[in-house]
Short mmCIF file of C-alpha atoms and ligand atoms in Angstrom, two decimals:
data_model
loop_
_atom_site.label_atom_id
_atom_site.label_comp_id
_atom_site.label_asym_id
_atom_site.label_seq_id
_atom_site.Cartn_x
_atom_site.Cartn_y
_atom_site.Cartn_z
CA MET B 1 8.43 -171.41 -166.60
CA ILE B 2 11.98 -172.29 -164.85
CA ALA B 3 12.27 -175.82 -164.00
CA GLY B 4 14.96 -177.73 -161.37
CA ASN B 5 15.97 -180.75 -162.02
CA TRP B 6 17.49 -182.57 -159.18
CA LYS B 7 18.58 -185.50 -160.74
CA MET B 8 19.76 -188.24 -158.17
CA TYR B 9 20.53 -185.70 -155.70
CA LYS B 10 18.64 -184.48 -152.40
CA THR B 11 16.95 -186.98 -149.78
CA GLN B 12 13.50 -185.94 -147.98
CA ALA B 13 15.42 -183.83 -145.37
CA ASP B 14 17.57 -182.44 -148.20
CA THR B 15 14.20 -181.50 -149.63
CA ARG B 16 12.39 -180.22 -146.61
CA ALA B 17 15.63 -177.99 -145.55
CA PHE B 18 15.81 -176.45 -149.27
CA PHE B 19 12.11 -175.73 -149.51
CA ALA B 20 12.51 -173.97 -145.93
CA ALA B 21 14.83 -171.27 -147.40
CA PHE B 22 13.74 -171.40 -151.06
CA LEU B 23 10.15 -170.52 -150.87
CA PRO B 24 10.60 -167.31 -149.34
CA LEU B 25 13.10 -165.87 -151.64
CA VAL B 26 10.48 -166.88 -154.87
CA SER B 27 7.21 -165.82 -152.61
CA ASP B 28 7.12 -162.42 -155.42
CA ALA B 29 7.79 -164.08 -158.30
CA LEU B 30 4.52 -164.62 -160.39
CA HIS B 31 6.30 -163.49 -163.79
CA CYS B 32 7.15 -167.16 -164.21
CA ASP B 33 6.08 -170.67 -163.17
CA ILE B 34 8.17 -172.45 -161.10
CA VAL B 35 8.91 -176.49 -160.94
CA VAL B 36 10.98 -178.35 -159.32
CA ALA B 37 11.76 -182.13 -160.23
CA PRO B 38 12.88 -184.14 -156.79
CA PRO B 39 13.70 -187.93 -157.26
CA PHE B 40 10.85 -190.19 -156.35
CA THR B 41 11.39 -190.61 -152.76
CA SER B 42 11.60 -187.23 -152.13
CA ILE B 43 8.47 -186.53 -153.88
CA PRO B 44 5.57 -186.68 -151.16
CA ALA B 45 7.97 -184.07 -148.64
CA ALA B 46 8.31 -181.40 -151.50
CA VAL B 47 5.14 -181.79 -152.55
CA GLU B 48 4.32 -181.28 -148.85
CA ALA B 49 6.69 -178.02 -148.60
CA VAL B 50 4.97 -176.31 -151.50
CA LYS B 51 1.96 -176.55 -150.21
CA GLY B 52 -0.05 -173.42 -150.91
CA SER B 53 2.79 -171.89 -152.63
CA ASN B 54 3.81 -170.99 -156.16
CA VAL B 55 5.89 -174.01 -156.75
CA ALA B 56 4.46 -177.21 -158.63
CA ILE B 57 6.22 -180.79 -158.18
CA SER B 58 7.52 -182.61 -161.06
CA GLY B 59 8.43 -186.10 -162.04
CA GLN B 60 11.74 -186.89 -163.64
CA ASN B 61 10.61 -190.06 -165.43
CA LEU B 62 7.96 -192.68 -165.68
CA PHE B 63 6.68 -195.71 -167.33
CA TRP B 64 3.61 -195.81 -169.32
CA GLN B 65 1.48 -198.76 -168.37
CA LYS B 66 -0.81 -198.08 -165.64
CA GLU B 67 0.49 -200.74 -163.16
CA GLY B 68 2.04 -204.33 -163.92
CA ALA B 69 5.33 -206.24 -163.05
CA PHE B 70 7.74 -203.55 -164.36
CA THR B 71 9.79 -204.09 -161.34
CA GLY B 72 11.65 -200.69 -160.50
CA GLU B 73 8.69 -198.35 -162.60
CA VAL B 74 6.60 -195.84 -161.76
CA SER B 75 3.74 -194.84 -163.37
CA ALA B 76 1.72 -191.60 -164.44
CA GLY B 77 -0.99 -191.95 -162.23
CA MET B 78 0.98 -192.59 -159.09
CA LEU B 79 2.67 -189.55 -159.67
CA ALA B 80 -0.37 -187.50 -159.84
CA GLU B 81 -1.42 -188.97 -156.88
CA ALA B 82 1.51 -188.26 -155.12
CA GLY B 83 0.78 -184.58 -156.06
CA CYS B 84 3.34 -184.01 -159.10
CA GLN B 85 1.61 -181.72 -161.82
CA PHE B 86 4.33 -182.35 -164.26
CA VAL B 87 6.97 -184.92 -165.42
CA ILE B 88 10.28 -184.55 -167.39
CA ILE B 89 10.56 -187.27 -170.08
CA GLY B 90 13.42 -188.22 -171.86
CA HIS B 91 16.41 -186.67 -170.57
CA SER B 92 19.44 -187.02 -172.51
CA GLU B 93 20.76 -189.10 -169.11
CA ARG B 94 17.35 -191.26 -169.70
CA ARG B 95 18.41 -191.69 -173.06
CA GLN B 96 22.31 -192.74 -172.51
CA TYR B 97 22.47 -194.71 -169.96
CA PHE B 98 18.55 -196.25 -169.44
CA GLY B 99 18.10 -197.17 -172.87
CA GLU B 100 15.24 -194.61 -173.68
CA THR B 101 14.14 -193.70 -177.45
CA ASP B 102 12.03 -191.51 -179.56
CA GLY B 103 9.25 -194.23 -179.45
CA SER B 104 9.57 -194.76 -175.69
CA VAL B 105 9.44 -190.68 -175.58
CA ALA B 106 6.34 -190.52 -177.50
CA GLN B 107 4.55 -193.49 -174.81
CA LYS B 108 5.68 -192.00 -171.98
CA THR B 109 4.12 -188.73 -173.11
CA ARG B 110 0.85 -189.95 -174.26
CA ALA B 111 0.81 -191.94 -170.59
CA ALA B 112 1.40 -188.26 -169.10
CA LEU B 113 -1.28 -186.83 -170.54
CA ALA B 114 -3.94 -189.74 -170.07
CA ASP B 115 -3.36 -188.91 -166.33
CA GLY B 116 -3.43 -185.48 -166.35
CA LEU B 117 0.65 -184.40 -166.20
CA VAL B 118 2.01 -181.83 -168.34
CA PRO B 119 4.96 -183.53 -169.96
CA ILE B 120 8.14 -181.43 -170.37
CA VAL B 121 9.94 -183.74 -173.41
CA CYS B 122 13.59 -183.31 -173.96
CA VAL B 123 15.76 -183.20 -177.25
CA GLY B 124 19.07 -182.71 -177.98
CA GLU B 125 22.20 -183.29 -179.67
CA MET B 126 25.43 -184.82 -178.77
CA LEU B 127 28.73 -182.89 -179.22
CA ALA B 128 29.59 -184.81 -182.04
CA GLU B 129 26.72 -184.81 -183.64
CA ARG B 130 26.88 -180.78 -183.89
CA GLU B 131 30.24 -181.06 -184.81
CA GLU B 132 29.31 -183.18 -187.65
CA GLY B 133 26.61 -180.53 -188.60
CA ARG B 134 24.14 -183.33 -187.44
CA THR B 135 22.06 -180.80 -185.13
CA GLN B 136 19.21 -180.27 -186.81
CA GLU B 137 19.08 -183.70 -188.84
CA VAL B 138 19.28 -185.01 -184.69
CA LEU B 139 16.62 -182.72 -183.26
CA SER B 140 14.45 -183.14 -186.04
CA GLN B 141 14.45 -186.95 -185.78
CA GLN B 142 13.84 -186.36 -182.40
CA PHE B 143 11.27 -184.20 -182.32
CA ILE B 144 9.40 -186.83 -185.67
CA GLY B 145 9.74 -190.16 -183.25
CA GLY B 146 8.58 -188.44 -179.90
CA PRO B 147 6.74 -184.97 -179.51
CA GLY B 148 6.09 -185.19 -183.20
CA ALA B 149 3.85 -188.40 -182.95
CA LEU B 150 1.50 -187.35 -180.52
CA THR B 151 -2.40 -185.54 -181.85
CA PRO B 152 -2.39 -182.36 -182.26
CA GLU B 153 -4.49 -181.73 -179.10
CA GLU B 154 -1.88 -183.96 -177.34
CA PHE B 155 1.05 -181.93 -178.65
CA SER B 156 -0.59 -178.61 -177.41
CA ARG B 157 -0.56 -180.01 -173.84
CA ILE B 158 3.03 -180.39 -173.51
CA LEU B 159 6.44 -178.04 -172.81
CA LEU B 160 9.83 -179.15 -174.55
CA ALA B 161 12.97 -178.66 -173.23
CA TYR B 162 16.23 -178.13 -176.00
CA GLU B 163 19.05 -179.56 -173.62
CA PRO B 164 22.45 -179.45 -176.03
CA VAL B 165 24.50 -182.73 -174.22
CA TRP B 166 27.40 -181.35 -174.32
CA ALA B 167 26.21 -178.63 -172.55
CA ILE B 168 24.48 -180.15 -169.36
CA GLY B 169 26.51 -180.09 -166.40
CA THR B 170 29.84 -179.09 -168.51
CA GLY B 171 29.50 -175.18 -167.40
CA ARG B 172 29.67 -174.84 -171.77
CA THR B 173 26.48 -173.22 -172.15
CA ALA B 174 25.04 -172.99 -175.45
CA THR B 175 25.26 -169.20 -176.27
CA PRO B 176 21.53 -166.91 -176.43
CA GLU B 177 22.15 -167.15 -179.99
CA ILE B 178 22.53 -170.94 -180.58
CA ALA B 179 19.89 -171.67 -178.04
CA SER B 180 17.41 -169.94 -180.08
CA ALA B 181 18.47 -171.01 -183.19
CA ALA B 182 17.37 -174.68 -182.15
CA HIS B 183 14.64 -173.80 -180.43
CA GLY B 184 13.66 -172.18 -183.84
CA PHE B 185 14.33 -175.24 -185.69
CA LEU B 186 12.11 -177.20 -183.18
CA ARG B 187 9.28 -174.41 -183.64
CA ARG B 188 9.73 -175.19 -187.47
CA CYS B 189 9.38 -178.99 -186.83
CA ALA B 190 6.55 -178.48 -184.76
CA SER B 191 5.09 -175.96 -187.72
CA ASP B 192 5.88 -178.54 -190.23
CA GLN B 193 4.25 -181.49 -188.31
CA PHE B 194 0.96 -180.34 -186.83
CA SER B 195 0.50 -175.97 -187.80
CA ASP B 196 1.28 -172.67 -187.10
CA GLU B 197 -0.52 -171.64 -184.33
CA LEU B 198 0.37 -174.59 -182.27
CA ALA B 199 4.21 -174.11 -183.11
CA ALA B 200 3.52 -170.60 -181.80
CA GLY B 201 1.84 -171.44 -178.67
CA ILE B 202 4.25 -174.35 -177.46
CA ARG B 203 6.75 -173.30 -174.69
CA ILE B 204 10.28 -174.52 -174.88
CA LEU B 205 12.99 -174.50 -172.33
CA TYR B 206 16.75 -174.13 -172.75
CA GLY B 207 18.57 -176.30 -170.64
CA GLY B 208 22.58 -176.97 -170.06
CA SER B 209 24.70 -175.27 -167.52
CA VAL B 210 21.98 -172.47 -166.81
CA LYS B 211 23.32 -170.24 -164.03
CA PRO B 212 22.38 -167.07 -162.04
CA ASP B 213 25.36 -164.96 -164.30
CA ASN B 214 23.73 -166.12 -168.07
CA ILE B 215 20.17 -166.83 -167.19
CA GLN B 216 19.37 -163.02 -168.48
CA GLY B 217 20.89 -163.41 -171.96
CA LEU B 218 19.28 -166.59 -172.14
CA MET B 219 16.01 -165.70 -171.33
CA ALA B 220 16.24 -162.13 -173.76
CA GLN B 221 15.93 -164.18 -176.49
CA GLN B 222 12.48 -164.50 -177.63
CA GLU B 223 12.30 -168.18 -178.61
CA LEU B 224 13.59 -169.19 -175.01
CA ASP B 225 10.42 -169.62 -173.10
CA GLY B 226 12.16 -170.86 -169.87
CA ALA B 227 14.66 -172.67 -168.54
CA LEU B 228 15.29 -176.25 -167.55
CA VAL B 229 18.10 -175.85 -164.16
CA GLY B 230 19.90 -178.99 -163.19
CA GLY B 231 23.39 -178.18 -160.57
CA ALA B 232 22.11 -174.36 -160.06
CA SER B 233 18.59 -175.71 -159.14
CA LEU B 234 20.11 -177.91 -155.96
CA ASP B 235 21.32 -174.47 -153.86
CA THR B 236 18.38 -172.22 -152.80
CA LYS B 237 20.30 -169.26 -153.61
CA SER B 238 21.34 -169.94 -156.92
CA PHE B 239 18.26 -171.17 -157.69
CA ALA B 240 16.45 -168.46 -156.56
CA ALA B 241 18.75 -165.60 -158.58
CA ILE B 242 17.23 -167.36 -161.82
CA VAL B 243 13.80 -167.33 -160.62
CA ASN B 244 14.11 -163.70 -160.26
CA CYS B 245 15.88 -162.51 -162.95
CA ASN B 246 13.91 -160.52 -164.86
P1 13P H 301 22.99 -178.61 -165.45
O1 13P H 301 22.42 -177.35 -165.33
O2 13P H 301 23.70 -179.57 -164.69
O3 13P H 301 23.69 -178.27 -166.78
O4 13P H 301 21.78 -179.44 -166.33
C1 13P H 301 21.04 -179.51 -166.90
C2 13P H 301 19.70 -179.90 -167.28
O5 13P H 301 20.37 -181.69 -167.85
C3 13P H 301 18.47 -180.19 -166.56
O6 13P H 301 17.74 -181.45 -167.01
#
């Protein structure tokens, strides 16, 4: 899977213009699932634009309640009704700036599954944690409190994304070896918590400064099942080059 996380970029007009140029560039790409996560207000325009194409639309966040007095929040059912098939949960920017915790990640993931969305659950260590040699400890903690808290059946329906915080938006991509080691570790966490079979089956995306010139090396790693792309997904040509890398 190649997924683009647009973060807080692109109006509805930008979204329509993006897909008009992007869809013809990826119409022959049958080797991977293509997903784009626009900001909430641009989701209807995106869903309309990708109708009948090989691109699916994702939310970037949700709240776990179905409805209620939760100003500013959007539910899983609302995303599904708007035409989303996926939702990103626990992105490091949500954790850093909006107080998301491993516990809220688990609740949001369950809510997404209950309404038929496929959650893309993000984990990843900060630079200081890596430098202190605590990467595995942090990943293990995020795994156990988040996706590890699901039932095996629930776990079988999610994707994971490994996004080392030091690689996000910095141009400092994890080397294919570093990414592969982290993915392998997450698979071991899944195997310990659930089973070898579920661990082998889960798709783990890598995210953090993925660009057309480094995608090939990353995807050559067997542990990497795709990419979650930020900045490079905003540009039709660079995102298409990443999709068409194989
Ligand atoms: P960049 O590709 O801009 O580093 O962002 C990665 C990311 O956060 C995707 O969710």
